Short mmCIF file of C-alpha atoms in Angstrom, two decimals:
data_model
loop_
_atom_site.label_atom_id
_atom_site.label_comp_id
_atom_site.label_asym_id
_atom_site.label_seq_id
_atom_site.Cartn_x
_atom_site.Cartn_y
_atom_site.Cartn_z
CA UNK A 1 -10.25 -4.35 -37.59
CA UNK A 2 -12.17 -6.26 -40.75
CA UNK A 3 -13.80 -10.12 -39.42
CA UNK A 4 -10.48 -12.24 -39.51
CA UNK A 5 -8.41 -9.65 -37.55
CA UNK A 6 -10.95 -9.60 -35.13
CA UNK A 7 -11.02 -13.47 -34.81
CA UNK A 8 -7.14 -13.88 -34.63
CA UNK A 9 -7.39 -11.28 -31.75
CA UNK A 10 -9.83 -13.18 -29.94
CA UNK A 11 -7.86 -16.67 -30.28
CA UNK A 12 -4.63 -15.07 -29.29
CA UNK A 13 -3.35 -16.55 -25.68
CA UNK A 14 -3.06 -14.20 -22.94
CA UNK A 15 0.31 -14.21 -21.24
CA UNK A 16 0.88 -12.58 -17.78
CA UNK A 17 4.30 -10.55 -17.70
CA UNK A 18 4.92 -10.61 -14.27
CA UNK A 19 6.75 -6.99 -13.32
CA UNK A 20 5.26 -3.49 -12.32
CA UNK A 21 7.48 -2.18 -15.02
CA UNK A 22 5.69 -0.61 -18.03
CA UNK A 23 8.77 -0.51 -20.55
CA UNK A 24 9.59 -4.29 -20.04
CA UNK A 25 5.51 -4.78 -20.40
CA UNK A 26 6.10 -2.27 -23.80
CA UNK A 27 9.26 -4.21 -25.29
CA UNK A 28 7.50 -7.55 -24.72
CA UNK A 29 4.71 -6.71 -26.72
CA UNK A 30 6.65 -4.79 -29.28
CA UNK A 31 8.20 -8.15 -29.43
CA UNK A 32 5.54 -10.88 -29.06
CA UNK A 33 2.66 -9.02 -29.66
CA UNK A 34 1.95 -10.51 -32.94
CA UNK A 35 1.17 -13.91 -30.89
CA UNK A 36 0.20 -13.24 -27.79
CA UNK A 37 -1.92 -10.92 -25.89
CA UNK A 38 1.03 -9.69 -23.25
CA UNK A 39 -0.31 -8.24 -19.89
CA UNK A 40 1.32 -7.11 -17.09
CA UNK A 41 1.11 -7.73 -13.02
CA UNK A 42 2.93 -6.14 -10.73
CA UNK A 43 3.17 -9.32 -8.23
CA UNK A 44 4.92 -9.63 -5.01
CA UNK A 45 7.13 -12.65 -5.24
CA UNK A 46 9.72 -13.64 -3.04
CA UNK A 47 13.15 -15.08 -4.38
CA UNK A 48 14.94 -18.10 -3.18
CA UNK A 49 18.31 -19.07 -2.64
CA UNK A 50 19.88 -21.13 -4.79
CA UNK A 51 21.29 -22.77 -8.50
CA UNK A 52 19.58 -20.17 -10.67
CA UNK A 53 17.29 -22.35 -13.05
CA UNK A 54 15.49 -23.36 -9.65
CA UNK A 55 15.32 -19.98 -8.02
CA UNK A 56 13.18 -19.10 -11.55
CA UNK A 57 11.36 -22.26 -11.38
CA UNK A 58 9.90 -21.56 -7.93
CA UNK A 59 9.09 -18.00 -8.25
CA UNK A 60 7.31 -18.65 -11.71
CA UNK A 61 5.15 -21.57 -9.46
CA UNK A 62 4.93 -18.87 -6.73
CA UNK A 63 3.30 -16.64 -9.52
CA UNK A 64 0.97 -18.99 -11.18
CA UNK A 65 -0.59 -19.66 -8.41
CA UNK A 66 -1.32 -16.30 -7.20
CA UNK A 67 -2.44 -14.95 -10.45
CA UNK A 68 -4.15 -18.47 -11.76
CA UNK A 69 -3.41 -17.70 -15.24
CA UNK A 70 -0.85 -18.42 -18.22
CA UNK A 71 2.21 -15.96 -16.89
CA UNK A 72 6.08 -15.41 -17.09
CA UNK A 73 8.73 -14.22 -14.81
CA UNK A 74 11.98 -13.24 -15.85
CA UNK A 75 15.09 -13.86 -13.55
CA UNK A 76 18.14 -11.64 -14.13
CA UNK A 77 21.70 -12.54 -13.18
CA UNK A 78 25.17 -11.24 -13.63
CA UNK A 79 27.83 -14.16 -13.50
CA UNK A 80 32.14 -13.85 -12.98
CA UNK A 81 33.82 -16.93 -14.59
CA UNK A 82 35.92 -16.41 -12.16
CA UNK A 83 33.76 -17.09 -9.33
CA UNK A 84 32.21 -19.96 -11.06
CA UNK A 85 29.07 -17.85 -11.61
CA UNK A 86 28.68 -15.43 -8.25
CA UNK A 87 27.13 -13.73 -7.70
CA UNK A 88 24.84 -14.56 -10.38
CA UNK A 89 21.20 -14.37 -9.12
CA UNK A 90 22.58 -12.57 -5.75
CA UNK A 91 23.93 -10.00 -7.50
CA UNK A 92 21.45 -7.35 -6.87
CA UNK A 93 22.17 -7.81 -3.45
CA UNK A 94 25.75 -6.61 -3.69
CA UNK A 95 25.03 -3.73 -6.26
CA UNK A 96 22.95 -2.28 -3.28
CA UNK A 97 25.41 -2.95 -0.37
CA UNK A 98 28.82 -2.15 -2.48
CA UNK A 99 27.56 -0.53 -5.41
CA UNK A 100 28.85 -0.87 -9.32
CA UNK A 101 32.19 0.06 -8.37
CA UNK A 102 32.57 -1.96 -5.29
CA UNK A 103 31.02 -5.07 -7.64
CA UNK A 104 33.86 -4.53 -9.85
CA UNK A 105 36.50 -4.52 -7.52
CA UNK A 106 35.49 -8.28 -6.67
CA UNK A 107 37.52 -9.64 -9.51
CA UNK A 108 40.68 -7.39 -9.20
CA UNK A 109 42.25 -10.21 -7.45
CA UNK A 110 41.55 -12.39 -10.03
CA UNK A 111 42.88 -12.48 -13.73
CA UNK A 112 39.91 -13.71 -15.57
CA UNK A 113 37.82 -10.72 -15.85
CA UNK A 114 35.31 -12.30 -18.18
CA UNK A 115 31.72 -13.07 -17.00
CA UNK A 116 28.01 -13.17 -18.71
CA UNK A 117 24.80 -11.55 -18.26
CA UNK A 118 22.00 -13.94 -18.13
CA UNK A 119 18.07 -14.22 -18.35
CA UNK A 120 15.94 -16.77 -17.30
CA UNK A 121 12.54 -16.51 -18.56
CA UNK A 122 9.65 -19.24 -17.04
CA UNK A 123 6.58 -19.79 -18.29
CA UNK A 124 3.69 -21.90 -16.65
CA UNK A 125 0.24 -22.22 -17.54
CA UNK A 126 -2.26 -24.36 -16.92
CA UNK A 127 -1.20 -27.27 -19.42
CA UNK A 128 1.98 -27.37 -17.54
CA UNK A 129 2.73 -29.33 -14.10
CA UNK A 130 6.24 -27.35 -14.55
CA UNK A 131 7.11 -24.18 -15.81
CA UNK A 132 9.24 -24.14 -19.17
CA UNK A 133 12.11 -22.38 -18.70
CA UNK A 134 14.37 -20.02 -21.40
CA UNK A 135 17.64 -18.77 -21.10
CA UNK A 136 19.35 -16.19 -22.78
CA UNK A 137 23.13 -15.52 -22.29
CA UNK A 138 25.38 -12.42 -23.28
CA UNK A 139 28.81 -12.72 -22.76
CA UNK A 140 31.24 -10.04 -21.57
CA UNK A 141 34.04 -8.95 -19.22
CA UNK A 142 33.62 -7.03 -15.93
CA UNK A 143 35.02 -3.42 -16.40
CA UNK A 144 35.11 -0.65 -13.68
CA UNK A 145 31.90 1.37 -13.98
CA UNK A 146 31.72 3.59 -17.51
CA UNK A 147 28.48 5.33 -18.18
CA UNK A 148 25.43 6.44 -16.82
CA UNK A 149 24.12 4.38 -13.58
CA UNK A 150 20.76 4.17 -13.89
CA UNK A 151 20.52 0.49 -14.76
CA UNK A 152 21.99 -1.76 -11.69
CA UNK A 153 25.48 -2.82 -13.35
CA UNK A 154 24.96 -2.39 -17.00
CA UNK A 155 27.94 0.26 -16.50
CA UNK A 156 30.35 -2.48 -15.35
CA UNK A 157 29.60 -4.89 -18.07
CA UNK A 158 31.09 -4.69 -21.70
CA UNK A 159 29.90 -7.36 -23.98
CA UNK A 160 32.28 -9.04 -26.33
CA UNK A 161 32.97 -7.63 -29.65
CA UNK A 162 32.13 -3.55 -28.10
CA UNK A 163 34.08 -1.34 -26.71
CA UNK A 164 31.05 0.31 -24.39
CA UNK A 165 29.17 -0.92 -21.38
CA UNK A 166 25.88 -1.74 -22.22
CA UNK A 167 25.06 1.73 -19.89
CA UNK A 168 27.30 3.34 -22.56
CA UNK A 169 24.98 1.85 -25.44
CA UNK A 170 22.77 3.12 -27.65
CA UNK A 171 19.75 1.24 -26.40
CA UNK A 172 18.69 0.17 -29.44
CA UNK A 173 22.34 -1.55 -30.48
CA UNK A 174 21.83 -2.94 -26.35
CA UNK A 175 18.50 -4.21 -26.87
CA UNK A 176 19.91 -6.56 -30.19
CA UNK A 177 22.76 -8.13 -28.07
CA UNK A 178 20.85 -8.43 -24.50
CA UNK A 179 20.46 -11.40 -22.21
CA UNK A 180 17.15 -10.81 -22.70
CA UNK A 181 16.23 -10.73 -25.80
CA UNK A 182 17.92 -13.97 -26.48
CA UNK A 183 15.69 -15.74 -23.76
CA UNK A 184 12.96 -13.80 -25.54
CA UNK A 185 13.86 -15.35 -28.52
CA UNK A 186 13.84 -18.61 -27.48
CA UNK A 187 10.13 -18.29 -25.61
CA UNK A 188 8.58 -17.56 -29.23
CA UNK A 189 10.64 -20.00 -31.24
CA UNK A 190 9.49 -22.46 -28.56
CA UNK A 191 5.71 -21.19 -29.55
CA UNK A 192 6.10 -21.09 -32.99
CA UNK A 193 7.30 -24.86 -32.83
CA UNK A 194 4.34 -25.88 -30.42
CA UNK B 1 16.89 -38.76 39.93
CA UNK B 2 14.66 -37.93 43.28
CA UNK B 3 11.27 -36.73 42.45
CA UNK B 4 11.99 -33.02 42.81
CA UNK B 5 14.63 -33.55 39.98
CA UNK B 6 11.94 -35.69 38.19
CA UNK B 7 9.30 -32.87 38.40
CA UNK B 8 11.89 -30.33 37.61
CA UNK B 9 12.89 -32.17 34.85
CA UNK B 10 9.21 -32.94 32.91
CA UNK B 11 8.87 -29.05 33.53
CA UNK B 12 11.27 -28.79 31.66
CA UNK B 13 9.75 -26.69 28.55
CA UNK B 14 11.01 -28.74 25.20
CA UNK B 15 12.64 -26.77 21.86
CA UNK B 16 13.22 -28.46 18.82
CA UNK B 17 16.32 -28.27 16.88
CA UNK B 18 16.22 -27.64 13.29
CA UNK B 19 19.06 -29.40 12.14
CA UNK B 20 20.42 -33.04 11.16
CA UNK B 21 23.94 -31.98 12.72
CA UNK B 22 24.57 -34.26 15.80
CA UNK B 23 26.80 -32.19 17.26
CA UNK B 24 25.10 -28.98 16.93
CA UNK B 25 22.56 -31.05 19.21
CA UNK B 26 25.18 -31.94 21.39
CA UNK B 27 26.52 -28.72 21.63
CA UNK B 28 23.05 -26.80 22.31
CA UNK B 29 22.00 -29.93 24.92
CA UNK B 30 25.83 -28.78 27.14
CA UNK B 31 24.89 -25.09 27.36
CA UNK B 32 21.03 -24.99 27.45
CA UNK B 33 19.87 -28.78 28.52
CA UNK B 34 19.84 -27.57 32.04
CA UNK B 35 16.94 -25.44 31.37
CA UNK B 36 15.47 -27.05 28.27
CA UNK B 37 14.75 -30.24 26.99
CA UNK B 38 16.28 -30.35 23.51
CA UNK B 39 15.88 -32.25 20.31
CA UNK B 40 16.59 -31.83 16.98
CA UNK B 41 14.87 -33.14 13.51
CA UNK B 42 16.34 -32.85 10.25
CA UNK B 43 14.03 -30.49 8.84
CA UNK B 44 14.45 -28.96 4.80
CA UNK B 45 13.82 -25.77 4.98
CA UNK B 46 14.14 -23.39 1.42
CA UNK B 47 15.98 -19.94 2.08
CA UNK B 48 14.66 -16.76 0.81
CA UNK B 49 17.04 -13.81 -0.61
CA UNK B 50 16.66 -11.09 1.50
CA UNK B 51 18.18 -9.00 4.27
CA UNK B 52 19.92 -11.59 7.20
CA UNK B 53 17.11 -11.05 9.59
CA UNK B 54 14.83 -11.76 7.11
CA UNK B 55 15.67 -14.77 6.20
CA UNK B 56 16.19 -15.85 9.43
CA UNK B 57 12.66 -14.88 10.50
CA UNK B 58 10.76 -16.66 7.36
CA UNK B 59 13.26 -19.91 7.52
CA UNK B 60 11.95 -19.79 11.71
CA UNK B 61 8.20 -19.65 10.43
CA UNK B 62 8.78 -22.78 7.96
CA UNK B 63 9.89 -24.72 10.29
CA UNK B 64 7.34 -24.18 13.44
CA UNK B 65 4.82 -24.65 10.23
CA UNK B 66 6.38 -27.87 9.81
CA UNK B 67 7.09 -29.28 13.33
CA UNK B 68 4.04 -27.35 15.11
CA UNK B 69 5.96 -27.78 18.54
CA UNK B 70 8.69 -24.66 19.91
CA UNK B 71 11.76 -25.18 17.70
CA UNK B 72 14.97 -22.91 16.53
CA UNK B 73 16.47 -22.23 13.32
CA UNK B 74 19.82 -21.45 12.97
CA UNK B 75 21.30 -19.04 10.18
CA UNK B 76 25.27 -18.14 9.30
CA UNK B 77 26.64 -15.30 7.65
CA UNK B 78 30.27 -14.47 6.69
CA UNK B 79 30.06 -10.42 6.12
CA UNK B 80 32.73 -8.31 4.84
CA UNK B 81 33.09 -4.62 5.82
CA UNK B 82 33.73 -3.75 2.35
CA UNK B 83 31.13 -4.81 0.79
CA UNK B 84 28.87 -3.63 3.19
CA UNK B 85 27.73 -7.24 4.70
CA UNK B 86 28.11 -9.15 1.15
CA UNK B 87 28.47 -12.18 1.04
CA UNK B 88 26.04 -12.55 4.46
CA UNK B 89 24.06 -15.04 4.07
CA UNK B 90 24.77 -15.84 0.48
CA UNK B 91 28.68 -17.15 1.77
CA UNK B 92 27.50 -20.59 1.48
CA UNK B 93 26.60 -20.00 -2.66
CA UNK B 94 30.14 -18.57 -2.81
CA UNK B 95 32.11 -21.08 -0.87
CA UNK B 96 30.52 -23.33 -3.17
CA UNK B 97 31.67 -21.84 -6.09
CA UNK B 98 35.34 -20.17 -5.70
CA UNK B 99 36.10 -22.50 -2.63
CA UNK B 100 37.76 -20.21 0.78
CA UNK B 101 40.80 -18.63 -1.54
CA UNK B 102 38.50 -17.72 -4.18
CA UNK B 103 36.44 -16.38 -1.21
CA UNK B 104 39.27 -14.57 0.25
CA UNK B 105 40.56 -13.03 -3.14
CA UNK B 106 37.11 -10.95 -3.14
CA UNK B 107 38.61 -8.73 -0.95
CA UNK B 108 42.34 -8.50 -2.67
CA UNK B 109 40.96 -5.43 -4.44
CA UNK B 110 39.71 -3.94 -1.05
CA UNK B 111 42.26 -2.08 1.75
CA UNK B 112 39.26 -3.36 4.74
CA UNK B 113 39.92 -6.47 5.16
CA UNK B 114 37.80 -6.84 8.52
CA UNK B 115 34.57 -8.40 8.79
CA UNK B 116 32.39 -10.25 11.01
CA UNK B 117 30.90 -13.87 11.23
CA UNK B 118 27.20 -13.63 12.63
CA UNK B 119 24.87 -16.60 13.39
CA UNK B 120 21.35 -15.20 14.25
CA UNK B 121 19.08 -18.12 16.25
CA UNK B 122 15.22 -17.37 15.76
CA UNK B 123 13.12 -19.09 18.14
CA UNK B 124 9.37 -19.89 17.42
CA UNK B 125 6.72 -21.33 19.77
CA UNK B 126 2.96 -21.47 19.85
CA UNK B 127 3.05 -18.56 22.24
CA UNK B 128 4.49 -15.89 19.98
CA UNK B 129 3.40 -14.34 16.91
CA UNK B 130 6.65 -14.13 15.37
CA UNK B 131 9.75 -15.06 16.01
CA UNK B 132 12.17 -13.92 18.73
CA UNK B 133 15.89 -13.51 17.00
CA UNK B 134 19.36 -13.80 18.82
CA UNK B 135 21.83 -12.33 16.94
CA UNK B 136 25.66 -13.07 18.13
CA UNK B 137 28.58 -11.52 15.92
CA UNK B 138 32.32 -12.43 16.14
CA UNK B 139 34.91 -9.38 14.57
CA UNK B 140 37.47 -10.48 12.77
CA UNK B 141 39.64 -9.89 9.55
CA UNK B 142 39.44 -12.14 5.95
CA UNK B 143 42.77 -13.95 5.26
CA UNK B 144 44.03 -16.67 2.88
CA UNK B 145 43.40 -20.19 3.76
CA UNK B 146 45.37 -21.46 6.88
CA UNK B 147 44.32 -24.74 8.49
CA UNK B 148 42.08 -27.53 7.97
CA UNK B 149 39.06 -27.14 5.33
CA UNK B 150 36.34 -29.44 6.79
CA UNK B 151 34.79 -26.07 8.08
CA UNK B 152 32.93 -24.43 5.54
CA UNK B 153 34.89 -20.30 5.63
CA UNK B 154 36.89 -20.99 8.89
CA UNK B 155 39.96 -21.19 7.46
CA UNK B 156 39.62 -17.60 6.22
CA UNK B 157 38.28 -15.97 9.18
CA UNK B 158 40.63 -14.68 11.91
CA UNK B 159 39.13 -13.50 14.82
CA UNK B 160 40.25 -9.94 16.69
CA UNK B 161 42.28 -10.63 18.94
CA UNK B 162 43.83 -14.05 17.52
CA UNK B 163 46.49 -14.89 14.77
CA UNK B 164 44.64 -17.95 14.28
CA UNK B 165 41.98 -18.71 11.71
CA UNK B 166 38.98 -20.16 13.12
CA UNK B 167 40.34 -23.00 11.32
CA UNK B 168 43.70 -23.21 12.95
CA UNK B 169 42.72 -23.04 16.61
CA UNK B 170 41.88 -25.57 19.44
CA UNK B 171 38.22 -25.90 19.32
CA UNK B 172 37.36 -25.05 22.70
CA UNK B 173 38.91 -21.66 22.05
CA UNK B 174 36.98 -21.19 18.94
CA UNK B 175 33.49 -22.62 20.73
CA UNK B 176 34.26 -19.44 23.45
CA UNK B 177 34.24 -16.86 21.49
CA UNK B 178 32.24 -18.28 18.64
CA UNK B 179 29.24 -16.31 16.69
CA UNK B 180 27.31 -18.76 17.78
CA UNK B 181 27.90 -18.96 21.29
CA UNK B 182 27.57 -15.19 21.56
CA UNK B 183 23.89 -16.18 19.82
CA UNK B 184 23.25 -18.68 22.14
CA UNK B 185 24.21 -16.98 25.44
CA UNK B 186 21.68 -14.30 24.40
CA UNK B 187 19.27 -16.91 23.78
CA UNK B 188 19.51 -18.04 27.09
CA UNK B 189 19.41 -14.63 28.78
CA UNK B 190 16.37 -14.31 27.12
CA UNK B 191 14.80 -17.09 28.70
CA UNK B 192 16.23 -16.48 32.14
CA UNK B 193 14.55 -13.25 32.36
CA UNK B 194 11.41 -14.06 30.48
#
């Protein structure tokens, strides 16, 4: 590292990834690392009920002020069109009690399979009073489970223009289309504006 | 009043209420104002995600913060056997959303079409450490929409026993074998013995 590098390193903001998982901590510094300086903490934080945007809004506020420093959260939902959004940010919820299959069968009494996978991301830091919120949006239709299960219900959701699940995915071709990457998008336009 | 029924009653130990619903006040002050002085306030009180009781307990801490004096919180849940309790105490979200037939058409993909309607009363008072929780559950099966909507899921909820929706029938019938009631008579149990 020669003088300037060194200098650009020190001036780089540090941003708090709030999650106790290393590979999201890994793909947001593969991704913004050029910027920031990502951490990670593995906090606690308990989720509300309620319209999603405000569920992220209060855990991000819930965060900053346990960790005092610049930080994001990241709020994950999966939302049927035909159930004007549910279960959305609940849906983790029903993977657990019903499981992919029994979250797919929701919607075979409906015609309109289609839905979206969405990700909130919320930043606050100290030059905020509120946190600034991103959100990225994939959109799909609900299919009965196809692929492996490790990943709550990427195996029920195919996003438009593919034939496979995003558990059926080459992660690679997953990670270009994702929810999340499109909210992580957004978070370092936003930056590179301001 | 004489003065034993004027000592009796300024014995009388006082619980708050947590609601803005004058006839849930009514209705608590007819079973339990014997034995209790109640009141109510109006109190906002955020809802975590989380298992039932869970919510129930944290919503119950809230509020005693708030008041500081003995109060109860009441929580609903509409649960369906196959999903394994879903929607619980997200039904609100949902009836919000799809409106009772959407609700109902969850299940269309589903042969168990029972369920259960639960209302879970957690008490709180400056004696306790945490709060004491009353859970009453009503069995029943999830059907299309029959009878007046003012109710939130009644119309979708048929009771064991009935070929009525909660909905449909004569409201003293419904108050008797009610989730709530069942709550409340274990409530007062409680507080007979104790």
């Amino acid at each position: 590292m020669n003088q300037n590098q060194h200098e650009e390193a020190s001036q780089k903001q540090t941003i708090i990834l709030c999650t106790g998982n290393k590979n999201k901590l890994k793909e947001f510094i593969q991704i913004m690392g050029d910027r920031f300086h990502i951490d990670s903490e593995p906090v606690d934080l308990p989720e509300l009920q309620g319209p999603p945007l405000q569920i992220a809004k209060e855990k991000a506020l819930l965060a900053y002020e346990k960790i005092g420093k610049a930080c994001v959260t990241e709020d994950t939902s999966l939302c049927f069109n035909a159930l004007n959004g549910m279960p959305g940010p609940y849906v983790k919820w029903f993977l657990e009690a019903a499981g992919p299959e029994g979250l797919s069968k929701i919607l075979d009494g409906f015609e309109d399979k289609t839905g979206y996978a969405q990700c909130i991301l919320s930043y606050m830091g100290p030059e905020l009073k509120e946190p600034i919120q991103f959100v990225g949006q994939t959109q799909g239709v609900i299919v009965r489970p196809r692929g492996p299960g490790h990943f709550g219900w990427d195996p029920i959701f195919q996003p438009d223009g593919y034939t496979e699940t995003y558990a059926e995915m080459d992660k690679d071709v997953k990670n270009k289309i994702s929810h999340r990457l499109k909210a992580i998008q957004k978070f370092i336009d936003h930056f590179l504006v301001n």
